[in-house]
Amino acid sequence: MTLRQNAILEVDALERRFDVSAPWLNRLIERKPRKTLRAVDGVDFVIQRGQTLALVGESGCGKSTIAKLVTGLHAPSGGNIRFHGDRDRLQMIFQDPFASLNPRWRVARIIAEPLRTLKPGTPEAQVSARVDELLGIVGLAPADGLKFPHEFSGGQRQRISIARALAGEPEFLVCDEPTSALDVSVQAQVLNLMKRLQKEMGLTYLFISHDLSVVRHMADVIAVMYLGRIVEIQPTADLFANPLHPYTQLLLDTIPDLEAPRRDRSPMGGEVPSPVSPPSGCSFHPRCPLAFDRCRTERPQRRPQIHNRRVACFAAEEGTADVQ
Amino acid sequence: MSEVVLDVQNLRVEFPTRKGVLTAVDDISLQIRRGEILGVVGESGAGKSMTGMSILGLLEPPGRIAAGTIHLSGDRIDNLDDRAMQAVRGRRIGAIFQDPLTSLNPLFRVGDQLVETIRLHTDLDKTAARVRAKELMREVGIPAVEERIDSYPHQFSGGMRQRIVIALALCAEPELIVADEPTTALDVSIQAQITALLKRLCRERGTAVMLVTHDMGVIAETADRVAVMYAGRLAEIGAVDDVVRRPQHPYTNGLMGSIPSLSNDVEELQMIPGSMPRLNAIPQGCAFNPRCAHAGPRCRAEVPKIAREETTGAACWLAQTGTVDQGEAA
C-alpha cells in the first residue's frame, strides 16, 4: 500500500454521538425516550504528509466535530484515529480570532505559551527571540508582541493565532474555518500566508470550511460531508471537473460564480434535515433528484469497486448519476 | 427609464465621539429605480450598513445624518420626525436584516406577527388579514401554510424564518426594500433559494431593492447595478457586469482578485496590502491611496468623486483623468 506509507493521519469508521435527551425528570414523567445525535457517523479518510485535506459541508454536517475529535477535544464514541506523528506537534487554528486569543494577555505571551508548555525550561531570551521570529514569519513586527489582542484587526488576530500554532513547531495543523470571519481581501492575505507556510515548513493541513471556492484554492483532496457522513472524497481537480455525488453537484450549482453568474437559475429546494432524526437509508434521498427505492431503505457506502471509494451513492453505483 | 424610487444625494453620516467627529458615510449619492436591485458591497466598516440604516431612519444615536438628502418617490424622508418616519418604515420601505431569529418576536406565532403588521399598514380586518398572511406565506414558499401559520419562530429553520421575514417586509407592498446581509447567516444551498425568491418577488411587484452585502457572488447573481463602498465613500458604481468584469477602481480590482475563483487556478490570490483605515484615521485625499499601487501626488491631496448625476463611474483620479499627477487646482 504505497498510498498509506506517507499517511500522517488515518481515520477509520469514526463516530461521535451526543446525548441530546430531555432531562431525566421529563423522561420519567413524560415518557420521552433517550435521543442521540450522531454528529459524526462512520467517517474514514487518510491525509498524506504535506498535503491539505478539506472537509466541506453545510452547518451541522459534523465537520467541526471531526476537528475536535482529531485534536482530542472530544473523545470518539466509536472507530479510531491514528496519528503517525508527534502529538505535541499537532496544533489548531480556530474560526473566531476574537474568541480564541486571551484578551488579558499580551501577544508575546500568547505566542510563547505553547513554547513554555511544550518545552519548559527554555531560557527566556530564547523564548523571546523565537516569538520575534514567529511574528516576523506571519508578517507582524516584533513591537506588536507588547500589544493586547484588541489592538489588532481580525486579519492580524488570525495571524497571531497562526504564529501561536507555529510556536510548537507543528507538523499538522487543524484549521477550523480559519478565514470565515474575515473580509475577502484579508482572507486572501491569510490564505496566501497559510499556503506559503505549508510550502516552507512542509505542514499538513486538515482544513475545514463551508466555502467551496476557498477549499478549491487550498486543498489537494476534498471530502464533502452531509449529515455526519462523507458522501464524496476526491482530489480537488477531479471533484470540480467530475462531481460524483448529487449533493456535491447541488453544492457546486448553488455557489455563485463571479466569472459566470447564473442569474436565472432555479435553485434546488429542501433543507438539511435534523441530525437527531436523519432520514432512513441515504440521508440525502429526500432532496435528491436521482433517488429511487433503494436509497430510501439502504445506506450507501463508499466501496472500492465504485469509483475507487470516491463516492457513497447508489445512483452513481448503478451508473445513473449525471456524470458528464 | 422607469421612475426613481430612492434618491440619495450627498449623504453624510457622522458619529460625534469624545475624541472627535467620525464620518461613517461620506458624501454618498445613489439612485434606485422601480424594479431595480442595487447591490451595495464593501468590507466591514465600509459604511454600507450605515447607509442602509440611515435610509430606514434607524441610525443609533449619537449617529446622525449630518448632510445630504434622501428622497423616496419624490418625498423627502431624511428630515422626518420619529413618528412620521415610523409611518414610512414598514409601509413604504420594507426591511430585511441578517439574523431572522432576532427580526421576529420569539413569543408570538408567526401568523399573528404577520396579521399585526398587515393590519398596522392596511385597513383589512382580522379575518381578511389572516387570509392575506396565508397568501404571503404561500408566496414566499412556506409549505403547509395552514399548519405553519400558528407555529412559533423557533419551530422554523433559518431559511424558513428568513422567508417569514421577507413576507413581513412585503406586507404593505412597499416601494423600497432595504435588505442588509439577508443571506449571510444561511447555508449556501438556502442562500440561493432566498436570493432567487427576493429577486422574483421584486421583479413581479416592481419593488426597488437595496441589497447590502459583503458577498460579491450574491451581488453578481442578484443585483442589476452595484455600488462599491470603501471607508465610508463610494469607490465605484455601475452595472454589475461592468464592475465585476472591468473594474475601474483599483480597490474594486483588488477585491475581485482576492476572491478565490471557481474556474481559474492561481497559485497566489491577489492581495491588497494593509487594511481599511479606521474611521478616526482616514488618510488625506483618496482614502485608498496608502494601499494603492498606482497612487500619485494628486491622490494624496484631493478626494476623487463620482459626479452626483452619474450612474456609472469610479472615484479614482487615474480612472477619471488618466493621470495621478497634481491636478490643476493645486
PDB file of N, CA and C in Angstrom, chain B residues 77-119:
ATOM      1  N   ILE B  77     -37.425  62.177   3.038  1.00  0.00           N
ATOM      2  CA  ILE B  77     -37.671  61.394   4.253  1.00  0.00           C
ATOM      3  C   ILE B  77     -36.557  61.517   5.287  1.00  0.00           C
ATOM      4  N   ASP B  78     -35.461  62.181   4.959  1.00  0.00           N
ATOM      5  CA  ASP B  78     -34.355  62.196   5.932  1.00  0.00           C
ATOM      6  C   ASP B  78     -34.613  63.161   7.091  1.00  0.00           C
ATOM      7  N   ASN B  79     -35.525  64.105   6.905  1.00  0.00           N
ATOM      8  CA  ASN B  79     -35.756  65.080   7.973  1.00  0.00           C
ATOM      9  C   ASN B  79     -37.074  64.844   8.718  1.00  0.00           C
ATOM     10  N   LEU B  80     -37.684  63.665   8.533  1.00  0.00           N
ATOM     11  CA  LEU B  80     -38.940  63.374   9.221  1.00  0.00           C
ATOM     12  C   LEU B  80     -38.682  63.110  10.698  1.00  0.00           C
ATOM     13  N   ASP B  81     -39.672  63.430  11.562  1.00  0.00           N
ATOM     14  CA  ASP B  81     -39.507  63.074  12.974  1.00  0.00           C
ATOM     15  C   ASP B  81     -39.811  61.574  13.143  1.00  0.00           C
ATOM     16  N   ASP B  82     -39.580  61.066  14.337  1.00  0.00           N
ATOM     17  CA  ASP B  82     -39.685  59.629  14.571  1.00  0.00           C
ATOM     18  C   ASP B  82     -41.054  59.078  14.190  1.00  0.00           C
ATOM     19  N   ARG B  83     -42.094  59.838  14.555  1.00  0.00           N
ATOM     20  CA  ARG B  83     -43.450  59.358  14.286  1.00  0.00           C
ATOM     21  C   ARG B  83     -43.725  59.257  12.797  1.00  0.00           C
ATOM     22  N   ALA B  84     -43.370  60.291  12.083  1.00  0.00           N
ATOM     23  CA  ALA B  84     -43.624  60.303  10.643  1.00  0.00           C
ATOM     24  C   ALA B  84     -42.795  59.224   9.955  1.00  0.00           C
ATOM     25  N   MET B  85     -41.582  59.018  10.462  1.00  0.00           N
ATOM     26  CA  MET B  85     -40.704  58.008   9.871  1.00  0.00           C
ATOM     27  C   MET B  85     -41.271  56.618  10.113  1.00  0.00           C
ATOM     28  N   GLN B  86     -41.888  56.457  11.287  1.00  0.00           N
ATOM     29  CA  GLN B  86     -42.479  55.160  11.610  1.00  0.00           C
ATOM     30  C   GLN B  86     -43.571  54.792  10.601  1.00  0.00           C
ATOM     31  N   ALA B  87     -44.277  55.800  10.134  1.00  0.00           N
ATOM     32  CA  ALA B  87     -45.334  55.552   9.163  1.00  0.00           C
ATOM     33  C   ALA B  87     -44.755  55.189   7.802  1.00  0.00           C
ATOM     34  N   VAL B  88     -43.547  55.675   7.531  1.00  0.00           N
ATOM     35  CA  VAL B  88     -42.899  55.352   6.249  1.00  0.00           C
ATOM     36  C   VAL B  88     -42.281  53.961   6.319  1.00  0.00           C
ATOM     37  N   ARG B  89     -41.642  53.694   7.438  1.00  0.00           N
ATOM     38  CA  ARG B  89     -40.945  52.420   7.608  1.00  0.00           C
ATOM     39  C   ARG B  89     -41.973  51.310   7.744  1.00  0.00           C
ATOM     40  N   GLY B  90     -41.816  50.237   7.021  1.00  0.00           N
ATOM     41  CA  GLY B  90     -42.810  49.173   7.079  1.00  0.00           C
ATOM     42  C   GLY B  90     -43.833  49.350   5.981  1.00  0.00           C
ATOM     43  N   ARG B  91     -44.388  50.578   5.843  1.00  0.00           N
ATOM     44  CA  ARG B  91     -45.410  50.775   4.823  1.00  0.00           C
ATOM     45  C   ARG B  91     -44.778  51.052   3.461  1.00  0.00           C
ATOM     46  N   ARG B  92     -43.830  51.983   3.442  1.00  0.00           N
ATOM     47  CA  ARG B  92     -43.253  52.357   2.145  1.00  0.00           C
ATOM     48  C   ARG B  92     -41.847  51.791   1.951  1.00  0.00           C
ATOM     49  N   ILE B  93     -41.173  51.497   3.076  1.00  0.00           N
ATOM     50  CA  ILE B  93     -39.856  50.855   2.973  1.00  0.00           C
ATOM     51  C   ILE B  93     -39.889  49.597   3.833  1.00  0.00           C
ATOM     52  N   GLY B  94     -39.616  48.461   3.235  1.00  0.00           N
ATOM     53  CA  GLY B  94     -39.540  47.221   3.991  1.00  0.00           C
ATOM     54  C   GLY B  94     -38.091  46.950   4.366  1.00  0.00           C
ATOM     55  N   ALA B  95     -37.885  46.233   5.466  1.00  0.00           N
ATOM     56  CA  ALA B  95     -36.517  45.947   5.896  1.00  0.00           C
ATOM     57  C   ALA B  95     -36.337  44.451   6.115  1.00  0.00           C
ATOM     58  N   ILE B  96     -35.197  43.940   5.667  1.00  0.00           N
ATOM     59  CA  ILE B  96     -34.830  42.545   5.925  1.00  0.00           C
ATOM     60  C   ILE B  96     -33.427  42.562   6.498  1.00  0.00           C
ATOM     61  N   PHE B  97     -33.253  41.970   7.672  1.00  0.00           N
ATOM     62  CA  PHE B  97     -31.927  42.001   8.295  1.00  0.00           C
ATOM     63  C   PHE B  97     -31.274  40.632   8.251  1.00  0.00           C
ATOM     64  N   GLN B  98     -30.027  40.626   8.726  1.00  0.00           N
ATOM     65  CA  GLN B  98     -29.210  39.425   8.627  1.00  0.00           C
ATOM     66  C   GLN B  98     -29.780  38.245   9.404  1.00  0.00           C
ATOM     67  N   ASP B  99     -30.123  38.502  10.652  1.00  0.00           N
ATOM     68  CA  ASP B  99     -30.457  37.389  11.531  1.00  0.00           C
ATOM     69  C   ASP B  99     -31.968  37.265  11.653  1.00  0.00           C
ATOM     70  N   PRO B 100     -32.571  36.262  10.993  1.00  0.00           N
ATOM     71  CA  PRO B 100     -34.031  36.176  11.010  1.00  0.00           C
ATOM     72  C   PRO B 100     -34.587  35.884  12.400  1.00  0.00           C
ATOM     73  N   LEU B 101     -33.750  35.335  13.286  1.00  0.00           N
ATOM     74  CA  LEU B 101     -34.277  34.994  14.609  1.00  0.00           C
ATOM     75  C   LEU B 101     -34.489  36.255  15.446  1.00  0.00           C
ATOM     76  N   THR B 102     -33.640  37.257  15.276  1.00  0.00           N
ATOM     77  CA  THR B 102     -33.820  38.469  16.066  1.00  0.00           C
ATOM     78  C   THR B 102     -34.783  39.443  15.390  1.00  0.00           C
ATOM     79  N   SER B 103     -35.119  39.203  14.123  1.00  0.00           N
ATOM     80  CA  SER B 103     -36.095  40.083  13.473  1.00  0.00           C
ATOM     81  C   SER B 103     -37.524  39.692  13.831  1.00  0.00           C
ATOM     82  N   LEU B 104     -37.701  38.491  14.379  1.00  0.00           N
ATOM     83  CA  LEU B 104     -39.042  38.019  14.717  1.00  0.00           C
ATOM     84  C   LEU B 104     -39.178  37.985  16.236  1.00  0.00           C
ATOM     85  N   ASN B 105     -40.381  38.234  16.712  1.00  0.00           N
ATOM     86  CA  ASN B 105     -40.616  38.144  18.146  1.00  0.00           C
ATOM     87  C   ASN B 105     -40.790  36.678  18.527  1.00  0.00           C
ATOM     88  N   PRO B 106     -39.928  36.163  19.410  1.00  0.00           N
ATOM     89  CA  PRO B 106     -39.974  34.725  19.711  1.00  0.00           C
ATOM     90  C   PRO B 106     -41.237  34.310  20.466  1.00  0.00           C
ATOM     91  N   LEU B 107     -41.961  35.277  21.048  1.00  0.00           N
ATOM     92  CA  LEU B 107     -43.093  34.937  21.907  1.00  0.00           C
ATOM     93  C   LEU B 107     -44.425  34.907  21.149  1.00  0.00           C
ATOM     94  N   PHE B 108     -44.422  35.331  19.882  1.00  0.00           N
ATOM     95  CA  PHE B 108     -45.673  35.340  19.131  1.00  0.00           C
ATOM     96  C   PHE B 108     -45.613  34.387  17.948  1.00  0.00           C
ATOM     97  N   ARG B 109     -46.761  33.808  17.645  1.00  0.00           N
ATOM     98  CA  ARG B 109     -46.846  32.935  16.473  1.00  0.00           C
ATOM     99  C   ARG B 109     -46.589  33.770  15.222  1.00  0.00           C
ATOM    100  N   VAL B 110     -45.967  33.153  14.204  1.00  0.00           N
ATOM    101  CA  VAL B 110     -45.613  33.940  13.016  1.00  0.00           C
ATOM    102  C   VAL B 110     -46.859  34.515  12.349  1.00  0.00           C
ATOM    103  N   GLY B 111     -47.953  33.746  12.368  1.00  0.00           N
ATOM    104  CA  GLY B 111     -49.192  34.221  11.757  1.00  0.00           C
ATOM    105  C   GLY B 111     -49.662  35.505  12.417  1.00  0.00           C
ATOM    106  N   ASP B 112     -49.618  35.541  13.756  1.00  0.00           N
ATOM    107  CA  ASP B 112     -50.051  36.738  14.479  1.00  0.00           C
ATOM    108  C   ASP B 112     -49.152  37.927  14.160  1.00  0.00           C
ATOM    109  N   GLN B 113     -47.854  37.657  13.989  1.00  0.00           N
ATOM    110  CA  GLN B 113     -46.948  38.752  13.658  1.00  0.00           C
ATOM    111  C   GLN B 113     -47.252  39.307  12.275  1.00  0.00           C
ATOM    112  N   LEU B 114     -47.587  38.407  11.366  1.00  0.00           N
ATOM    113  CA  LEU B 114     -47.944  38.856  10.015  1.00  0.00           C
ATOM    114  C   LEU B 114     -49.253  39.641  10.054  1.00  0.00           C
ATOM    115  N   VAL B 115     -50.243  39.104  10.771  1.00  0.00           N
ATOM    116  CA  VAL B 115     -51.545  39.765  10.845  1.00  0.00           C
ATOM    117  C   VAL B 115     -51.389  41.156  11.461  1.00  0.00           C
ATOM    118  N   GLU B 116     -50.623  41.254  12.539  1.00  0.00           N
ATOM    119  CA  GLU B 116     -50.412  42.545  13.195  1.00  0.00           C
ATOM    120  C   GLU B 116     -49.816  43.555  12.213  1.00  0.00           C
ATOM    121  N   THR B 117     -48.786  43.107  11.489  1.00  0.00           N
ATOM    122  CA  THR B 117     -48.129  44.015  10.552  1.00  0.00           C
ATOM    123  C   THR B 117     -49.064  44.426   9.421  1.00  0.00           C
ATOM    124  N   ILE B 118     -49.822  43.456   8.920  1.00  0.00           N
ATOM    125  CA  ILE B 118     -50.745  43.769   7.827  1.00  0.00           C
ATOM    126  C   ILE B 118     -51.790  44.780   8.298  1.00  0.00           C
ATOM    127  N   ARG B 119     -52.302  44.566   9.504  1.00  0.00           N
ATOM    128  CA  ARG B 119     -53.370  45.450   9.995  1.00  0.00           C
ATOM    129  C   ARG B 119     -52.836  46.842  10.322  1.00  0.00           C
TER     130      ARG B 119
END
